[in-house]
Amino acid sequence: MPGGGARLLQGGPIATEIRQAVSEDVVAYVERVGRRPVLAVVICGRDAPSMVYLGQILRSCEKVGIEGRLVEVDGEASESSVVEAIQALNGDPEVNGIIVQMPLPPTIRLRAVVEAIDPSRDIDGIHPMNAGLLRLGYDGFLPATAHAAVEILRRSAIEIEGRRAVVIGRSAVVGMPAAFLLVRENATVTVCHSRTRDLARHVKDAEIVVVAAGHPGLVTGSMVRRGVVVVDVGINVVDGAIVGDVDFDSVRPLASAITPVPGGIGPLTNALLLAHLMRAAKGQEAPSETTRDTPIASPIVSRDRVAASRGVR
Ligand code: NAD
């Protein structure tokens, strides 16, 4: 390939397109409803890496006209005070979407917090109801990172249907939802994880590899087949630099397309979160105000419906 390597799948230009559409949605929303849409970000303790991520989200909100509200709960707070803060947001008609900054302090159960979020405001798709909707092929809210991992393929016109995909990582927020989305796109999917034997054998067989393990250098050139498409979701700090889970230098010469880290999935995740917020905001309008014919902001259009209508399962 000219330039000695794979096509770079940059998230930035796609994120710009999505943010542009969100900005237009925000203008129309403000005209209809008379106020800005609101994203509430709940944080519990000022964990340094997550504060950086949080700052990015709040700045992105500002750029597209969404009001980002920071809701700080004391880092020493009890589980019930975090749950109460979320319940107060659920009951606030101005709040359209809620995200909770992870990781939570070890004394607070993830499950209690996740279940407290109103599913219709759960724009990062972490509530069990949204996870279940994804599993069953309905259009619930998707976890933004998993959504980004598949959306970058779709928007880059990379064929997914019928191809062998390996997802490395089985977390509830990235690996598993990415796997379900790939199945929805009619890929044949293998999920690998920390107990998988002979990871390299599975990866070698794959035409698409999505890596979300949090393990720098996990996938190397010797593991992949020529022409593979690689989506690197990992974010790791090594010697002060941000790197993914893929050994970029050894994999790129063999791949046909690869996402860089940084600059691949990260910017797209952020933009999709804003798109999910506008979907929530529109869904919460009274039926008479809702533009029923407005397409869902989530750009994933499920092809399984088409497949299902043809009797394909
Ligand atoms: P997690 O720790 O919850 O899950 C990691 C998964 O990887 C687990 O299922 C585990 O079984 C698997 N795994 C770990 N080591 C492995 C190995 N050696 N071989 C095979 N599988 C292995 O992490 P997560 O929340 O799913 O995040 C995964 C990565 O994605 C992290 O690097 C995280 O920072 C990154 N992330 C990126 C974004 C983004 O916007 N780009 C957002 C969220 C998370």
CSV table of C-alpha atoms and ligand atoms in Angstrom, one decimal:
chain,number,residue,atom,x,y,z
A,1,MET,CA,0.0,0.0,0.0
A,2,PRO,CA,1.4,3.5,-0.8
A,3,GLY,CA,2.8,5.1,2.2
A,4,GLY,CA,3.8,1.7,3.6
A,5,GLY,CA,0.8,0.9,5.7
A,6,ALA,CA,-2.8,0.7,6.4
A,7,ARG,CA,-5.4,3.4,5.9
A,8,LEU,CA,-5.7,5.4,9.1
A,9,LEU,CA,-9.2,5.5,10.4
A,10,GLN,CA,-9.2,9.0,12.1
A,11,GLY,CA,-12.1,9.7,14.5
A,12,GLY,CA,-11.8,13.5,14.3
A,13,PRO,CA,-13.4,14.2,10.9
A,14,ILE,CA,-16.3,11.8,11.7
A,15,ALA,CA,-16.7,13.4,15.1
A,16,THR,CA,-16.8,16.8,13.4
A,17,GLU,CA,-19.7,15.7,11.2
A,18,ILE,CA,-21.6,14.3,14.1
A,19,ARG,CA,-21.1,17.4,16.2
A,20,GLN,CA,-22.3,19.5,13.3
A,21,ALA,CA,-25.5,17.5,13.2
A,22,VAL,CA,-25.9,17.8,17.0
A,23,SER,CA,-25.4,21.6,16.8
A,24,GLU,CA,-28.3,21.8,14.3
A,25,ASP,CA,-30.4,19.6,16.6
A,26,VAL,CA,-29.6,21.8,19.5
A,27,VAL,CA,-30.7,25.0,17.7
A,28,ALA,CA,-34.0,23.3,16.7
A,29,TYR,CA,-34.5,22.0,20.3
A,30,VAL,CA,-33.9,25.5,21.8
A,31,GLU,CA,-36.5,26.9,19.4
A,32,ARG,CA,-39.1,24.3,20.3
A,33,VAL,CA,-38.5,24.0,24.0
A,34,GLY,CA,-37.1,27.4,24.9
A,35,ARG,CA,-34.0,26.2,26.8
A,36,ARG,CA,-30.8,24.4,26.2
A,37,PRO,CA,-30.6,20.7,26.5
A,38,VAL,CA,-28.7,19.6,29.7
A,39,LEU,CA,-26.2,16.8,30.3
A,40,ALA,CA,-25.5,16.1,34.0
A,41,VAL,CA,-22.1,14.6,34.8
A,42,VAL,CA,-22.0,13.0,38.3
A,43,ILE,CA,-18.5,12.8,39.8
A,44,CYS,CA,-17.6,11.2,43.1
A,45,GLY,CA,-14.1,12.3,44.2
A,46,ARG,CA,-11.6,14.1,42.0
A,47,ASP,CA,-9.8,11.1,40.4
A,48,ALA,CA,-7.2,12.8,38.2
A,49,PRO,CA,-7.5,10.9,34.9
A,50,SER,CA,-11.2,11.0,34.9
A,51,MET,CA,-11.2,14.7,35.5
A,52,VAL,CA,-9.3,15.2,32.2
A,53,TYR,CA,-12.0,13.1,30.4
A,54,LEU,CA,-14.7,15.0,32.2
A,55,GLY,CA,-13.2,18.4,31.1
A,56,GLN,CA,-13.3,17.2,27.5
A,57,ILE,CA,-17.0,16.2,27.7
A,58,LEU,CA,-17.9,19.5,29.3
A,59,ARG,CA,-16.0,21.5,26.6
A,60,SER,CA,-17.6,19.5,23.9
A,61,CYS,CA,-21.1,20.2,25.3
A,62,GLU,CA,-20.3,23.9,25.4
A,63,LYS,CA,-19.2,23.9,21.7
A,64,VAL,CA,-22.5,22.5,20.5
A,65,GLY,CA,-24.7,24.5,22.8
A,66,ILE,CA,-25.5,21.8,25.3
A,67,GLU,CA,-25.4,22.8,29.0
A,68,GLY,CA,-23.0,20.5,30.9
A,69,ARG,CA,-23.8,20.4,34.6
A,70,LEU,CA,-21.2,19.1,36.9
A,71,VAL,CA,-22.7,17.3,40.0
A,72,GLU,CA,-20.0,16.7,42.5
A,73,VAL,CA,-20.6,14.2,45.3
A,74,ASP,CA,-18.0,14.1,48.0
A,75,GLY,CA,-15.4,11.4,47.4
A,76,GLU,CA,-16.0,10.1,50.9
A,77,ALA,CA,-19.7,10.0,50.3
A,78,SER,CA,-21.9,6.9,51.0
A,79,GLU,CA,-23.5,4.9,48.2
A,80,SER,CA,-26.9,6.3,49.2
A,81,SER,CA,-25.8,9.8,48.8
A,82,VAL,CA,-24.6,9.1,45.2
A,83,VAL,CA,-27.9,7.2,44.5
A,84,GLU,CA,-29.9,10.2,45.9
A,85,ALA,CA,-28.0,12.6,43.7
A,86,ILE,CA,-28.8,10.6,40.7
A,87,GLN,CA,-32.5,10.3,41.7
A,88,ALA,CA,-32.7,14.0,42.1
A,89,LEU,CA,-31.4,14.4,38.5
A,90,ASN,CA,-33.9,11.8,37.3
A,91,GLY,CA,-36.7,14.0,38.8
A,92,ASP,CA,-35.4,17.2,37.3
A,93,PRO,CA,-37.3,17.9,34.0
A,94,GLU,CA,-34.5,20.0,32.7
A,95,VAL,CA,-31.9,17.2,32.8
A,96,ASN,CA,-32.0,15.2,29.6
A,97,GLY,CA,-29.0,12.9,30.1
A,98,ILE,CA,-26.9,11.6,33.0
A,99,ILE,CA,-23.5,10.1,33.0
A,100,VAL,CA,-21.5,9.0,36.0
A,101,GLN,CA,-17.8,9.3,36.0
A,102,MET,CA,-16.0,6.0,36.5
A,103,PRO,CA,-14.2,4.5,38.4
A,104,LEU,CA,-16.3,4.9,41.5
A,105,PRO,CA,-14.7,4.8,45.0
A,106,PRO,CA,-14.4,1.1,46.1
A,107,THR,CA,-17.0,1.5,48.8
A,108,ILE,CA,-19.7,2.3,46.3
A,109,ARG,CA,-21.3,-0.6,44.4
A,110,LEU,CA,-21.4,0.0,40.6
A,111,ARG,CA,-24.6,-1.9,40.4
A,112,ALA,CA,-26.4,0.4,42.8
A,113,VAL,CA,-25.4,3.5,40.9
A,114,VAL,CA,-26.1,2.1,37.4
A,115,GLU,CA,-29.5,0.9,38.4
A,116,ALA,CA,-30.4,4.3,39.9
A,117,ILE,CA,-30.1,6.0,36.5
A,118,ASP,CA,-33.4,6.6,34.7
A,119,PRO,CA,-33.0,4.4,31.5
A,120,SER,CA,-34.4,7.2,29.4
A,121,ARG,CA,-31.6,9.5,30.6
A,122,ASP,CA,-28.9,6.8,30.4
A,123,ILE,CA,-27.1,8.2,27.4
A,124,ASP,CA,-24.0,6.0,27.9
A,125,GLY,CA,-26.1,2.8,27.9
A,126,ILE,CA,-25.0,1.4,31.2
A,127,HIS,CA,-28.4,0.6,32.8
A,128,PRO,CA,-29.4,-3.1,32.5
A,129,MET,CA,-32.5,-2.1,30.5
A,130,ASN,CA,-30.4,-0.5,27.8
A,131,ALA,CA,-27.9,-3.4,27.9
A,132,GLY,CA,-30.9,-5.8,27.4
A,133,LEU,CA,-32.4,-3.7,24.6
A,134,LEU,CA,-29.1,-4.0,22.8
A,135,ARG,CA,-28.9,-7.7,23.3
A,136,LEU,CA,-32.4,-8.1,21.9
A,137,GLY,CA,-31.8,-5.9,18.9
A,138,TYR,CA,-33.9,-2.9,20.0
A,139,ASP,CA,-32.7,0.7,19.7
A,140,GLY,CA,-31.9,1.5,23.3
A,141,PHE,CA,-29.0,3.8,24.3
A,142,LEU,CA,-25.7,2.3,23.3
A,143,PRO,CA,-22.5,2.6,25.4
A,144,ALA,CA,-20.7,5.4,23.5
A,145,THR,CA,-17.3,3.7,23.2
A,146,ALA,CA,-18.7,0.5,21.8
A,147,HIS,CA,-20.9,2.5,19.5
A,148,ALA,CA,-17.8,4.4,18.3
A,149,ALA,CA,-15.9,1.2,17.6
A,150,VAL,CA,-18.5,0.0,15.2
A,151,GLU,CA,-19.5,3.4,13.8
A,152,ILE,CA,-16.0,4.2,12.7
A,153,LEU,CA,-16.1,1.1,10.5
A,154,ARG,CA,-19.5,2.0,9.1
A,155,ARG,CA,-18.7,5.6,8.4
A,156,SER,CA,-15.4,4.5,6.8
A,157,ALA,CA,-17.4,2.2,4.4
A,158,ILE,CA,-15.6,-0.9,5.8
A,159,GLU,CA,-17.6,-4.0,5.1
A,160,ILE,CA,-18.7,-5.8,8.3
A,161,GLU,CA,-21.4,-8.2,7.1
A,162,GLY,CA,-20.3,-11.8,6.8
A,163,ARG,CA,-16.8,-11.0,8.0
A,164,ARG,CA,-15.0,-12.8,10.9
A,165,ALA,CA,-14.5,-10.3,13.8
A,166,VAL,CA,-12.7,-10.8,17.0
A,167,VAL,CA,-13.4,-8.6,20.0
A,168,ILE,CA,-10.7,-8.7,22.7
A,169,GLY,CA,-12.4,-7.7,26.0
A,170,ARG,CA,-15.7,-8.6,27.4
A,171,SER,CA,-16.5,-5.7,29.7
A,172,ALA,CA,-20.1,-4.6,30.0
A,173,VAL,CA,-19.3,-1.1,28.7
A,174,VAL,CA,-17.0,-1.8,25.8
A,175,GLY,CA,-16.2,-5.4,24.7
A,176,MET,CA,-19.6,-7.1,25.0
A,177,PRO,CA,-21.7,-4.2,23.5
A,178,ALA,CA,-19.2,-3.9,20.7
A,179,ALA,CA,-19.6,-7.7,20.1
A,180,PHE,CA,-23.4,-7.4,20.0
A,181,LEU,CA,-23.2,-4.4,17.6
A,182,LEU,CA,-21.0,-6.4,15.3
A,183,VAL,CA,-23.4,-9.3,15.4
A,184,ARG,CA,-26.2,-6.8,14.6
A,185,GLU,CA,-24.1,-5.8,11.6
A,186,ASN,CA,-24.0,-9.4,10.6
A,187,ALA,CA,-20.4,-10.2,11.3
A,188,THR,CA,-19.4,-13.6,12.7
A,189,VAL,CA,-18.0,-12.6,16.1
A,190,THR,CA,-15.6,-14.3,18.6
A,191,VAL,CA,-15.2,-12.6,22.0
A,192,CYS,CA,-11.8,-13.1,23.6
A,193,HIS,CA,-10.9,-12.2,27.2
A,194,SER,CA,-8.3,-12.7,29.9
A,195,ARG,CA,-8.9,-16.4,30.1
A,196,THR,CA,-8.9,-17.1,26.4
A,197,ARG,CA,-6.3,-19.7,25.4
A,198,ASP,CA,-4.1,-18.9,22.5
A,199,LEU,CA,-5.3,-15.4,21.7
A,200,ALA,CA,-3.0,-15.2,18.7
A,201,ARG,CA,-4.8,-18.1,17.0
A,202,HIS,CA,-8.1,-16.3,17.2
A,203,VAL,CA,-6.7,-13.0,16.1
A,204,LYS,CA,-4.9,-14.6,13.2
A,205,ASP,CA,-8.2,-15.8,11.9
A,206,ALA,CA,-10.0,-12.4,12.1
A,207,GLU,CA,-10.7,-10.0,9.3
A,208,ILE,CA,-11.7,-7.3,11.8
A,209,VAL,CA,-10.2,-7.0,15.3
A,210,VAL,CA,-11.6,-4.7,18.0
A,211,VAL,CA,-9.2,-4.5,21.0
A,212,ALA,CA,-10.5,-3.2,24.3
A,213,ALA,CA,-8.4,-4.8,26.9
A,214,GLY,CA,-6.4,-2.0,28.6
A,215,HIS,CA,-3.2,-3.8,27.9
A,216,PRO,CA,-0.5,-1.9,25.8
A,217,GLY,CA,1.1,-3.9,23.0
A,218,LEU,CA,-1.3,-6.8,23.4
A,219,VAL,CA,-1.8,-7.2,19.6
A,220,THR,CA,1.4,-7.4,17.6
A,221,GLY,CA,2.1,-7.8,13.9
A,222,SER,CA,3.0,-11.5,14.2
A,223,MET,CA,-0.6,-12.1,15.4
A,224,VAL,CA,-2.6,-10.6,12.6
A,225,ARG,CA,-3.4,-11.6,9.1
A,226,ARG,CA,-2.5,-9.4,6.1
A,227,GLY,CA,-5.4,-7.0,5.3
A,228,VAL,CA,-7.0,-7.1,8.7
A,229,VAL,CA,-9.0,-4.1,9.9
A,230,VAL,CA,-8.0,-3.1,13.4
A,231,VAL,CA,-10.0,-0.9,15.8
A,232,ASP,CA,-7.9,0.0,18.9
A,233,VAL,CA,-10.1,1.1,21.8
A,234,GLY,CA,-7.4,0.9,24.5
A,235,ILE,CA,-6.2,3.9,26.3
A,236,ASN,CA,-3.0,3.4,28.3
A,237,VAL,CA,-0.3,5.8,29.5
A,238,VAL,CA,3.2,4.5,28.8
A,239,ASP,CA,6.2,6.7,29.7
A,240,GLY,CA,3.9,9.7,29.8
A,241,ALA,CA,2.4,9.0,26.3
A,242,ILE,CA,-1.1,7.8,25.4
A,243,VAL,CA,-1.0,4.5,23.5
A,244,GLY,CA,-3.6,1.9,22.6
A,245,ASP,CA,-3.6,-1.9,23.1
A,246,VAL,CA,-2.1,-2.5,19.6
A,247,ASP,CA,1.5,-2.4,18.7
A,248,PHE,CA,0.9,0.1,16.0
A,249,ASP,CA,4.3,0.0,14.3
A,250,SER,CA,4.3,-3.8,13.8
A,251,VAL,CA,0.5,-4.1,12.9
A,252,ARG,CA,0.1,-1.1,10.5
A,253,PRO,CA,2.2,-2.5,7.7
A,254,LEU,CA,0.0,-5.6,7.6
A,255,ALA,CA,-3.4,-4.1,8.2
A,256,SER,CA,-5.7,-2.6,5.5
A,257,ALA,CA,-7.1,-0.1,8.0
A,258,ILE,CA,-6.3,0.8,11.6
A,259,THR,CA,-7.5,3.4,14.1
A,260,PRO,CA,-4.7,5.5,15.7
A,261,VAL,CA,-4.4,6.1,19.4
A,262,PRO,CA,-4.9,8.9,20.2
A,263,GLY,CA,-7.2,10.3,17.5
A,264,GLY,CA,-9.2,7.2,16.6
A,265,ILE,CA,-12.0,6.1,18.9
A,266,GLY,CA,-11.7,8.7,21.6
A,267,PRO,CA,-13.0,11.8,19.6
A,268,LEU,CA,-15.8,9.7,18.2
A,269,THR,CA,-16.9,8.4,21.6
A,270,ASN,CA,-17.2,12.0,22.8
A,271,ALA,CA,-19.2,13.2,19.8
A,272,LEU,CA,-21.6,10.1,19.9
A,273,LEU,CA,-22.3,10.9,23.6
A,274,LEU,CA,-23.6,14.3,22.5
A,275,ALA,CA,-25.7,12.7,19.8
A,276,HIS,CA,-27.1,10.3,22.4
A,277,LEU,CA,-28.0,13.2,24.6
A,278,MET,CA,-30.0,14.9,21.8
A,279,ARG,CA,-31.8,11.6,21.1
A,280,ALA,CA,-32.7,11.5,24.8
A,281,ALA,CA,-33.8,15.2,24.8
A,282,LYS,CA,-36.0,14.7,21.8
A,283,GLY,CA,-37.5,11.5,23.2
A,284,GLN,CA,-38.4,13.3,26.5
A,285,GLU,CA,-40.4,16.1,24.8
A,286,ALA,CA,-44.1,15.9,25.1
A,287,PRO,CA,-45.6,13.8,22.2
A,288,SER,CA,-47.2,16.9,20.7
A,289,GLU,CA,-43.8,18.7,20.6
A,290,THR,CA,-41.8,15.7,19.5
A,291,THR,CA,-40.7,15.6,15.9
A,292,ARG,CA,-41.7,12.0,15.4
A,293,ASP,CA,-40.3,11.9,11.9
A,294,THR,CA,-36.8,13.0,13.0
A,295,PRO,CA,-34.4,10.2,12.6
A,296,ILE,CA,-32.8,8.8,15.8
A,297,ALA,CA,-29.6,10.6,16.5
A,298,SER,CA,-27.9,7.3,17.0
A,299,PRO,CA,-26.3,6.8,13.6
A,300,ILE,CA,-26.4,3.0,13.8
A,301,VAL,CA,-29.2,1.8,11.7
A,302,SER,CA,-29.7,-1.8,12.5
A,303,ARG,CA,-29.3,-4.0,9.5
A,304,ASP,CA,-30.6,-7.0,11.5
A,305,ARG,CA,-34.1,-5.6,10.9
A,306,VAL,CA,-33.5,-6.0,7.2
A,307,ALA,CA,-32.1,-9.4,7.8
A,308,ALA,CA,-34.9,-10.4,10.1
A,309,SER,CA,-37.5,-9.3,7.5
A,310,ARG,CA,-35.8,-11.7,5.1
A,311,GLY,CA,-36.0,-14.5,7.7
A,312,VAL,CA,-32.2,-14.3,8.5
A,313,ARG,CA,-31.2,-14.8,12.1
B,1,NAD,P1,-12.0,-3.6,31.6
B,1,NAD,O1,-10.8,-3.6,32.4
B,1,NAD,O2,-13.3,-3.5,32.3
B,1,NAD,O3,-12.1,-4.9,30.7
B,1,NAD,C1,-10.9,-5.3,30.0
B,1,NAD,C2,-11.3,-6.6,29.3
B,1,NAD,O4,-10.1,-7.0,28.6
B,1,NAD,C3,-11.7,-7.7,30.2
B,1,NAD,O5,-12.9,-8.3,29.7
B,1,NAD,C4,-10.5,-8.7,30.2
B,1,NAD,O6,-11.0,-10.1,30.2
B,1,NAD,C5,-9.9,-8.4,28.8
B,1,NAD,N1,-8.4,-8.6,28.9
B,1,NAD,C6,-7.5,-8.1,29.8
B,1,NAD,N2,-6.3,-8.5,29.5
B,1,NAD,C7,-6.4,-9.4,28.5
B,1,NAD,C8,-5.5,-10.2,27.8
B,1,NAD,N3,-4.2,-10.2,28.1
B,1,NAD,N4,-5.9,-11.0,26.8
B,1,NAD,C9,-7.2,-11.0,26.4
B,1,NAD,N5,-8.2,-10.2,27.1
B,1,NAD,C10,-7.8,-9.4,28.1
B,1,NAD,O7,-11.8,-2.3,30.6
B,1,NAD,P2,-12.8,-1.5,29.7
B,1,NAD,O8,-13.5,-0.5,30.5
B,1,NAD,O9,-13.6,-2.5,28.9
B,1,NAD,O10,-11.8,-0.7,28.8
B,1,NAD,C11,-10.9,-1.4,27.9
B,1,NAD,C12,-9.9,-0.4,27.3
B,1,NAD,O11,-10.6,0.6,26.6
B,1,NAD,C13,-9.1,0.4,28.4
B,1,NAD,O12,-7.8,0.6,27.9
B,1,NAD,C14,-9.9,1.7,28.5
B,1,NAD,O13,-9.0,2.7,29.0
B,1,NAD,C15,-10.3,1.9,27.1
B,1,NAD,N6,-11.5,2.8,27.0
B,1,NAD,C16,-11.4,3.6,25.9
B,1,NAD,C17,-12.5,4.5,25.7
B,1,NAD,C18,-12.4,5.5,24.6
B,1,NAD,O14,-13.2,6.4,24.5
B,1,NAD,N7,-11.5,5.2,23.6
B,1,NAD,C19,-13.6,4.5,26.6
B,1,NAD,C20,-13.6,3.5,27.6
B,1,NAD,C21,-12.6,2.7,27.8
